[in-house]
Short mmCIF file of C-alpha atoms in Angstrom, two decimals:
data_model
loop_
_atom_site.label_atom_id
_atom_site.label_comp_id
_atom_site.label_asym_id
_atom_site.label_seq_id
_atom_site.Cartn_x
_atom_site.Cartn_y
_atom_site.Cartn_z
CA UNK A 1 203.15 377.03 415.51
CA UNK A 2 201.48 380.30 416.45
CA UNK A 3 204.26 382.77 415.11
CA UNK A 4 204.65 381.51 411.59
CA UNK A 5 202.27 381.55 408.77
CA UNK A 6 202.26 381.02 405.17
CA UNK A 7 199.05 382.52 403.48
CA UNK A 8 198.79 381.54 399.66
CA UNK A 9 195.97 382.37 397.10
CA UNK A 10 195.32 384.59 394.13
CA UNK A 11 192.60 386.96 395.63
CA UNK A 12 195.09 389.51 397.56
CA UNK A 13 192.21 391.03 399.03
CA UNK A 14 191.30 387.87 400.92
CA UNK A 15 195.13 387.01 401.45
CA UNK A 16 195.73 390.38 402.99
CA UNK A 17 192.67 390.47 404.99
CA UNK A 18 193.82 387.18 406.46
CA UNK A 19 197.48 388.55 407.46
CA UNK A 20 195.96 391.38 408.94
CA UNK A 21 194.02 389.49 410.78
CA UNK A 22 197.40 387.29 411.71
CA UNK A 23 199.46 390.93 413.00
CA UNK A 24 196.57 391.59 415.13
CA UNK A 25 196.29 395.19 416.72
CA UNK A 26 198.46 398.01 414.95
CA UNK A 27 199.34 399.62 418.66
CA UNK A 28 202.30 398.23 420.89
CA UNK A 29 203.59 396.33 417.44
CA UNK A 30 206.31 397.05 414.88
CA UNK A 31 205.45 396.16 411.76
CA UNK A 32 207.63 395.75 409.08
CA UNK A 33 206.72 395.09 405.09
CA UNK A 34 208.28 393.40 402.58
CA UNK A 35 206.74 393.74 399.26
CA UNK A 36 208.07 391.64 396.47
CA UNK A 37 205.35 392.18 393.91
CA UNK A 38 207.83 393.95 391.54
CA UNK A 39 210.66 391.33 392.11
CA UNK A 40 211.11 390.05 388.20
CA UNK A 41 214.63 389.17 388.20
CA UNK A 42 216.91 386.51 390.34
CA UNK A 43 218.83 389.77 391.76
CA UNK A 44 215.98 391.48 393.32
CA UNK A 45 214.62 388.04 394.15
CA UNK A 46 217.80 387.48 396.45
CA UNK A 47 217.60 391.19 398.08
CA UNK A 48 214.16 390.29 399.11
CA UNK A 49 215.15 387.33 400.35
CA UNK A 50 218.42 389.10 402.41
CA UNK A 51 215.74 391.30 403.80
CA UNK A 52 213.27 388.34 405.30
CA UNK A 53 216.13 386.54 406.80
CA UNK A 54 217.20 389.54 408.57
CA UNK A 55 214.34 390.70 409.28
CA UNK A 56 213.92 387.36 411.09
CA UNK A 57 216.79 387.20 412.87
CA UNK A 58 216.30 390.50 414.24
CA UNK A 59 213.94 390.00 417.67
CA UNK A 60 211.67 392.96 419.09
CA UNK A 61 213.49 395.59 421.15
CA UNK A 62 211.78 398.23 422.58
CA UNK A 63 208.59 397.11 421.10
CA UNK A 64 206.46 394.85 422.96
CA UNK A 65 205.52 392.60 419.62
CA UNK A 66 207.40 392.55 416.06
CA UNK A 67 205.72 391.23 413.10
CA UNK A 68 207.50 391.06 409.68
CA UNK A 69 205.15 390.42 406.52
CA UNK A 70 206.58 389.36 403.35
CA UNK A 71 203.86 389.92 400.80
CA UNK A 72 203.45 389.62 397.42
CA UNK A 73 206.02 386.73 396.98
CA UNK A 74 205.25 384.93 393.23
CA UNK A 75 208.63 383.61 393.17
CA UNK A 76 207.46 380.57 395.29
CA UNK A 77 208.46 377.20 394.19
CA UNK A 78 205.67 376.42 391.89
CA UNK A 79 204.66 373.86 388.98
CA UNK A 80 204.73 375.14 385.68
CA UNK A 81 207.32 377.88 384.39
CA UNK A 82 206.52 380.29 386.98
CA UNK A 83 208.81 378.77 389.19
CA UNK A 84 212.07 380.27 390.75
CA UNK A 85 215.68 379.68 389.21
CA UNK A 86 218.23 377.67 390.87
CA UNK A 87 220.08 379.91 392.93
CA UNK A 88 216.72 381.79 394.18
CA UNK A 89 214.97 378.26 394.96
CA UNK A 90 218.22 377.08 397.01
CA UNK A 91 218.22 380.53 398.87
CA UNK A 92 214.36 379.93 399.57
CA UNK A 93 215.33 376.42 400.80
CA UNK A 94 217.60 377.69 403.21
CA UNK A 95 215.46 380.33 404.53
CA UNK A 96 212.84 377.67 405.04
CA UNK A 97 215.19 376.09 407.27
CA UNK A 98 216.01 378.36 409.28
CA UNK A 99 213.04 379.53 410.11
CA UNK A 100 212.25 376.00 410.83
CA UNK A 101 214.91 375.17 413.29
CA UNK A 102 215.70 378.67 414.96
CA UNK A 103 212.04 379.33 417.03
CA UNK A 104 210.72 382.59 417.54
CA UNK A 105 210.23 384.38 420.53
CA UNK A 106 206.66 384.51 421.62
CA UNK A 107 206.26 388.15 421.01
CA UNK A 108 207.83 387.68 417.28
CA UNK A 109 205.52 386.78 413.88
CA UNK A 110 206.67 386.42 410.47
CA UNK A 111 204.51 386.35 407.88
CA UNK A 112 204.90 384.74 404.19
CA UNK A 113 202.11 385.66 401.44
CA UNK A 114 202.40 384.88 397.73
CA UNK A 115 200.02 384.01 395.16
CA UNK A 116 201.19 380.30 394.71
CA UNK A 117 203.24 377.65 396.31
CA UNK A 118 203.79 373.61 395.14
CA UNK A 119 203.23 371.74 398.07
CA UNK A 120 205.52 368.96 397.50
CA UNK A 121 208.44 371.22 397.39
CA UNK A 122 210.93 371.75 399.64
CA UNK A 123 210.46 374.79 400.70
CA UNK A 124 206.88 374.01 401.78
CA UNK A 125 207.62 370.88 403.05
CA UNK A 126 210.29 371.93 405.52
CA UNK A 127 207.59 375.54 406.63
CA UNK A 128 205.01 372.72 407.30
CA UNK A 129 206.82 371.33 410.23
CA UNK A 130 206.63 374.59 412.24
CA UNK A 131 204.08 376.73 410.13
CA UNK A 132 200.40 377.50 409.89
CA UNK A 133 199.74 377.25 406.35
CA UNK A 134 196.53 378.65 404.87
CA UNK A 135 195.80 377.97 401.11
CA UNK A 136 192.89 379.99 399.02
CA UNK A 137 192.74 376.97 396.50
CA UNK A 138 192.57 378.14 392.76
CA UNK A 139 188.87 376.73 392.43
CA UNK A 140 187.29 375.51 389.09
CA UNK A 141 186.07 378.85 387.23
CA UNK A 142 182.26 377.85 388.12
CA UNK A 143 183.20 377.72 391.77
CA UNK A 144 185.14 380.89 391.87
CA UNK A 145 181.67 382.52 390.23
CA UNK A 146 179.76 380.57 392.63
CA UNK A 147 181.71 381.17 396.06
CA UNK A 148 182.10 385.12 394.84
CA UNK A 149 178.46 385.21 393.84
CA UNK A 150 177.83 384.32 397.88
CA UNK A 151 180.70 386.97 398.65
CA UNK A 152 179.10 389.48 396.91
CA UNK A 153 175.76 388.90 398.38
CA UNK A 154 177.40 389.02 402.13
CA UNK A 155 178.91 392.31 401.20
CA UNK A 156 176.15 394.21 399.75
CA UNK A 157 174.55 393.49 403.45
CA UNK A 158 177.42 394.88 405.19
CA UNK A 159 176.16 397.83 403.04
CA UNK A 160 172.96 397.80 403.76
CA UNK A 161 172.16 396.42 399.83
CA UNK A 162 170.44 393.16 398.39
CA UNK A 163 170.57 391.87 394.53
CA UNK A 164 167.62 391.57 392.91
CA UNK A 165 166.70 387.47 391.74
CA UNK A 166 169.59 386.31 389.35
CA UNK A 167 171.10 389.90 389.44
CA UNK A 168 174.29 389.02 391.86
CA UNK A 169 175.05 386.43 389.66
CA UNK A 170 175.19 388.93 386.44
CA UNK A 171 177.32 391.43 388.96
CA UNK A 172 179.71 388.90 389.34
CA UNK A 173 179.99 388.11 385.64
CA UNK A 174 180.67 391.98 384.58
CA UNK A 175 182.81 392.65 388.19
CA UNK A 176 184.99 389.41 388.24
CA UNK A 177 185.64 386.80 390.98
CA UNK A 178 188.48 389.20 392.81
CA UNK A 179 187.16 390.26 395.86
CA UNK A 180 188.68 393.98 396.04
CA UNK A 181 186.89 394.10 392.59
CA UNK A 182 183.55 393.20 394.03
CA UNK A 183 183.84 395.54 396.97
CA UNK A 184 184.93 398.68 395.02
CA UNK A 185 182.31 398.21 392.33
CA UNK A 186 179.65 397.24 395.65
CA UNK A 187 180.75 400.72 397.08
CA UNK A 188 180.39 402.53 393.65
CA UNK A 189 176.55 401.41 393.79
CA UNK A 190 175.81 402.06 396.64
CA UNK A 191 176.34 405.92 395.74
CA UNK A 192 174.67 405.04 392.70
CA UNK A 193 171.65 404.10 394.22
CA UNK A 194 171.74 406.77 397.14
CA UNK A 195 169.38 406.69 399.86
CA UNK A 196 166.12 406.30 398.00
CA UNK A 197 167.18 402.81 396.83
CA UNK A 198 168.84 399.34 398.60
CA UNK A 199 167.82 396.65 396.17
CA UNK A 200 170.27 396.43 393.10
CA UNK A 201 168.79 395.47 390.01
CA UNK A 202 169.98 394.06 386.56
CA UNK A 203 169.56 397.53 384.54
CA UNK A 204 171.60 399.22 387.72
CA UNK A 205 174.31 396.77 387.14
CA UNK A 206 174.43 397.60 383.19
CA UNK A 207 174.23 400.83 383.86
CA UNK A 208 176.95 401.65 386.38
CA UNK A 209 179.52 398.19 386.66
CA UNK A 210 182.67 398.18 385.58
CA UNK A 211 184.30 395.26 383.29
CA UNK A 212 186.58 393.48 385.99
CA UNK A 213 190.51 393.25 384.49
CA UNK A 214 191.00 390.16 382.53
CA UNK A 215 187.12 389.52 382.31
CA UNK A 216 186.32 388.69 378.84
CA UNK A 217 183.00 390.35 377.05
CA UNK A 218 180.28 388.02 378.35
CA UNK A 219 178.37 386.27 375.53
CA UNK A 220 175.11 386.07 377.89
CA UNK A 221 175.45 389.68 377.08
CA UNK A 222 174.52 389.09 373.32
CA UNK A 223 171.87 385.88 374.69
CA UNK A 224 170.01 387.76 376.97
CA UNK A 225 169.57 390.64 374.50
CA UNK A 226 168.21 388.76 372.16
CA UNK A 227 166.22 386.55 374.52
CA UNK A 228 164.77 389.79 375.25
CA UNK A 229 164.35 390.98 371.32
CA UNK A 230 166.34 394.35 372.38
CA UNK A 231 168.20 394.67 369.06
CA UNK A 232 170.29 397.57 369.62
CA UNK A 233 171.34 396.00 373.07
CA UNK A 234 172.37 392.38 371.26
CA UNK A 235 174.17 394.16 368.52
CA UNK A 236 176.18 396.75 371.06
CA UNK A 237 176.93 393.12 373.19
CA UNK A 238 177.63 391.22 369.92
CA UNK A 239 180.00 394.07 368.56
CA UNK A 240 182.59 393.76 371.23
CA UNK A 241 183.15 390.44 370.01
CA UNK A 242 183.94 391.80 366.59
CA UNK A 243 187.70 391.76 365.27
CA UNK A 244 188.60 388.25 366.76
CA UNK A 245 189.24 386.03 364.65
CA UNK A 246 186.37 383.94 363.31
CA UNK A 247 183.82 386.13 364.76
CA UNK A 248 181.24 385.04 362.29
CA UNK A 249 181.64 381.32 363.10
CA UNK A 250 181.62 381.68 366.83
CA UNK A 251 178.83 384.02 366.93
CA UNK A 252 176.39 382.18 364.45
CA UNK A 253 177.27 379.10 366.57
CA UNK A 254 176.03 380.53 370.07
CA UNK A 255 173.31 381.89 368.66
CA UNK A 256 172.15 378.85 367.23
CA UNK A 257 172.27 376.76 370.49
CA UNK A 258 170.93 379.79 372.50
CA UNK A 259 167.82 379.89 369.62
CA UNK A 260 167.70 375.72 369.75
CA UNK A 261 167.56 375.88 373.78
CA UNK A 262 164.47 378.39 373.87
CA UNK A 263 162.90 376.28 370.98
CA UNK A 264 163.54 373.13 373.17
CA UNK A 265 162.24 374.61 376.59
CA UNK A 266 158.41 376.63 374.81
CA UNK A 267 157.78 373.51 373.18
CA UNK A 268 158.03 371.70 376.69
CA UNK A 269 156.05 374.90 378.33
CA UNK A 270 153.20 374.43 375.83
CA UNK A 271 153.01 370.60 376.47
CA UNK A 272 152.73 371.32 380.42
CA UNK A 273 156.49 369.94 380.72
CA UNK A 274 158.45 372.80 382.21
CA UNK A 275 159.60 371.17 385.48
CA UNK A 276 160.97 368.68 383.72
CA UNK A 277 162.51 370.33 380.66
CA UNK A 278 163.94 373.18 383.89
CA UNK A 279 164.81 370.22 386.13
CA UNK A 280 168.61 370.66 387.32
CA UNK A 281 168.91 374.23 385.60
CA UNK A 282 169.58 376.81 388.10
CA UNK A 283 166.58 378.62 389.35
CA UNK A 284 167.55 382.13 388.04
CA UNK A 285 167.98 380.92 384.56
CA UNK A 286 164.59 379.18 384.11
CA UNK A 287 163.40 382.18 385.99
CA UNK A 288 165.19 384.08 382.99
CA UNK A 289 164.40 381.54 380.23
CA UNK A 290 160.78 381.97 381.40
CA UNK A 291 160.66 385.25 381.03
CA UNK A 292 162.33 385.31 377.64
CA UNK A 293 159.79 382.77 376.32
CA UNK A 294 156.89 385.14 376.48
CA UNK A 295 158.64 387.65 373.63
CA UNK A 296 158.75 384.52 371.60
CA UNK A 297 156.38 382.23 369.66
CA UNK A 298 157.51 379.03 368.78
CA UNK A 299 157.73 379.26 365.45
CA UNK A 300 160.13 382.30 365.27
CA UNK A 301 162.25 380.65 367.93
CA UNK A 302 162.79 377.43 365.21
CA UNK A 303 162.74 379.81 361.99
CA UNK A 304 165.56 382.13 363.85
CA UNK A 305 167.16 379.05 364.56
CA UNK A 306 167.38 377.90 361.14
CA UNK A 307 168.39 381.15 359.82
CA UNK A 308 171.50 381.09 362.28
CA UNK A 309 172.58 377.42 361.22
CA UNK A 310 172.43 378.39 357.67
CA UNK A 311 174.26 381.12 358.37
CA UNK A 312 176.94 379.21 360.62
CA UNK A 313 177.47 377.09 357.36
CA UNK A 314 178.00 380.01 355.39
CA UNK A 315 180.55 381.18 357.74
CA UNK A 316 182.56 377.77 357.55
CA UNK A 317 182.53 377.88 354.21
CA UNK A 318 182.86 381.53 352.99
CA UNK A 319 186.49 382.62 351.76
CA UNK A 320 185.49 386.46 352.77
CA UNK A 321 184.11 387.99 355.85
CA UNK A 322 180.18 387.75 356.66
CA UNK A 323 180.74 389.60 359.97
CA UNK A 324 177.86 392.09 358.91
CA UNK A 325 175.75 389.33 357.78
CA UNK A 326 175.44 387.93 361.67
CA UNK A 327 174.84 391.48 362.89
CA UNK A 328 171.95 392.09 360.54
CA UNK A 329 170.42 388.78 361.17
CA UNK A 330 170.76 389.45 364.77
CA UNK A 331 168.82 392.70 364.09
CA UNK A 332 166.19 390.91 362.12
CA UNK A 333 165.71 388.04 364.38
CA UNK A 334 164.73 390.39 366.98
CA UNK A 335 162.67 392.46 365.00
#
């Protein structure tokens, strides 16, 4: 089972890491790559799949190892509508079976990598008899920010950096979970920060991190603004929000809960009750919530409050658009 592998996940960084790791040492090996990341319709689909095959049947010559690497392959059988059509899922089938009954020499590898597979199908049914399959699970979206917040943190030591408290996590958020993100944007800071600097703070990470692709505006962004009573910063956070529709009605909304939370947690911090009113919260937000509790007395956390479910009813209710309403009360909360 040493010669084939199936590698399957979204993050191609850790996917191609992983094959790399597979072809082993670039001298004394032939290497050829098959890249079907721009194979959209059933005809290029079959080329690609013409191309593995032979590739396959095709043993090392004169070199002393041959490793073929299929890559990028999202035409996979898979659940959902992202899955192959007939004829390309029959020609996958049979390709899975012969690469299940014909074995490889010992100094042959072939490599499959694609971003998703169904396990019950055929196809990976039939590869499992004779392959070494290795699958970066789509995780719940708290546990891709969680495992990439510990990525992250491993990767800024490789570079000699640390986060600040709570700051990795907020890197993560702006950066996204993909792992080629996080080391791009890791490597950008570090010539941010020079020589002078290794510990990466929260302000560095406003300052100089890019917006991952397909990571939505973060509404912490608007929160911690205001939790810190920096109106210009809430209302720039608040205004990329601005154009979707009912704006007014989401925004009033978190701001209400964010206002009814802080209310909640310095009424329990003057009664001597933070541990429990904290208890199961992750240390970096109370550490956060604490800090945003001493800009705040408690009766302008439950007035604000108020103000924001008053104007959350208005929203629901108004025929016209109050979207400037919520940014000036946002300004005059803070204030």
């Amino acid at each position: 089972m040493g010669n084939l592998h199936v590698i399957i996940g979204e993050d191609d960084f850790l996917v191609g890491e992983t094959a790399k790791r597979i072809a082993g040492d670039a001298s004394g090996t032939a290497l050829e790559v098959i890249d079907s990341a721009n194979d959209s319709n059933a005809a290029d689909q079959m080329a690609s799949i013409k191309k593995a095959m032979e590739s396959f049947r095709t043993p090392p010559f004169l070199d002393p190892v041959k490793v073929t690497w299929w890559k990028n392959v999202g035409f996979l059988p898979q659940s959902g509508k992202g899955g192959p059509g007939e004829e390309v899922k029959g020609a996958l089938e049979r390709l899975a079976e012969n690469l299940a009954s014909s074995p490889m020499p010992e100094n042959q590898k072939f490599i499959i990598s694609g971003p998703r597979m169904l396990k019950t199908s055929i196809f990976a049914k039939t590869l499992a008899k004779v392959a070494e399959i290795v699958f970066f699970a789509a995780a719940k979206p708290w546990e891709q920010q969680r495992d990439a917040t510990v990525r992250a943190i491993d990767l800024a030591k490789e570079l000699g950096l640390a986060f600040g408290n709570g700051v990795a996590e907020k890197f993560i958020a702006v950066v996204g979970t993909d792992t080629r993100s996080i080391m791009s944007e890791l490597g950008k800071m570090r010539d941010y920060l020079g020589d002078g600097r290794k510990t990466i703070s929260a302000e560095d990470v406003s300052e100089i991190s890019s917006q991952g692709v397909g990571v939505e505006p973060a509404i912490w962004d608007v929160t911690d603004a205001i939790g810190e009573r920096n109106a210009g910063k809430a209302i720039a956070a608040a205004r990329r929000f601005e154009g979707e529709n009912g704006f007014a009605v989401f925004m009033s909304g978190v701001i209400e809960k964010f206002f009814r939370q802080l209310a909640e947690l310095k009424d329990a911090q003057e009664q001597g009750l933070w541990a429990e009113a904290t208890e199961g919260m992750a240390p970096f937000a109370a550490r956060k919530n604490e800090g945003f509790l001493r800009k705040w007395r408690l009766v302008e956390l439950r007035l604000a409050r108020a103000r924001f479910v008053a104007l959350r009813e208005k929203a629901v209710s108004s025929a016209g658009s109050i979207d400037a309403l919520v940014i000036a009360e946002i300004a005059r909360s803070c204030a």
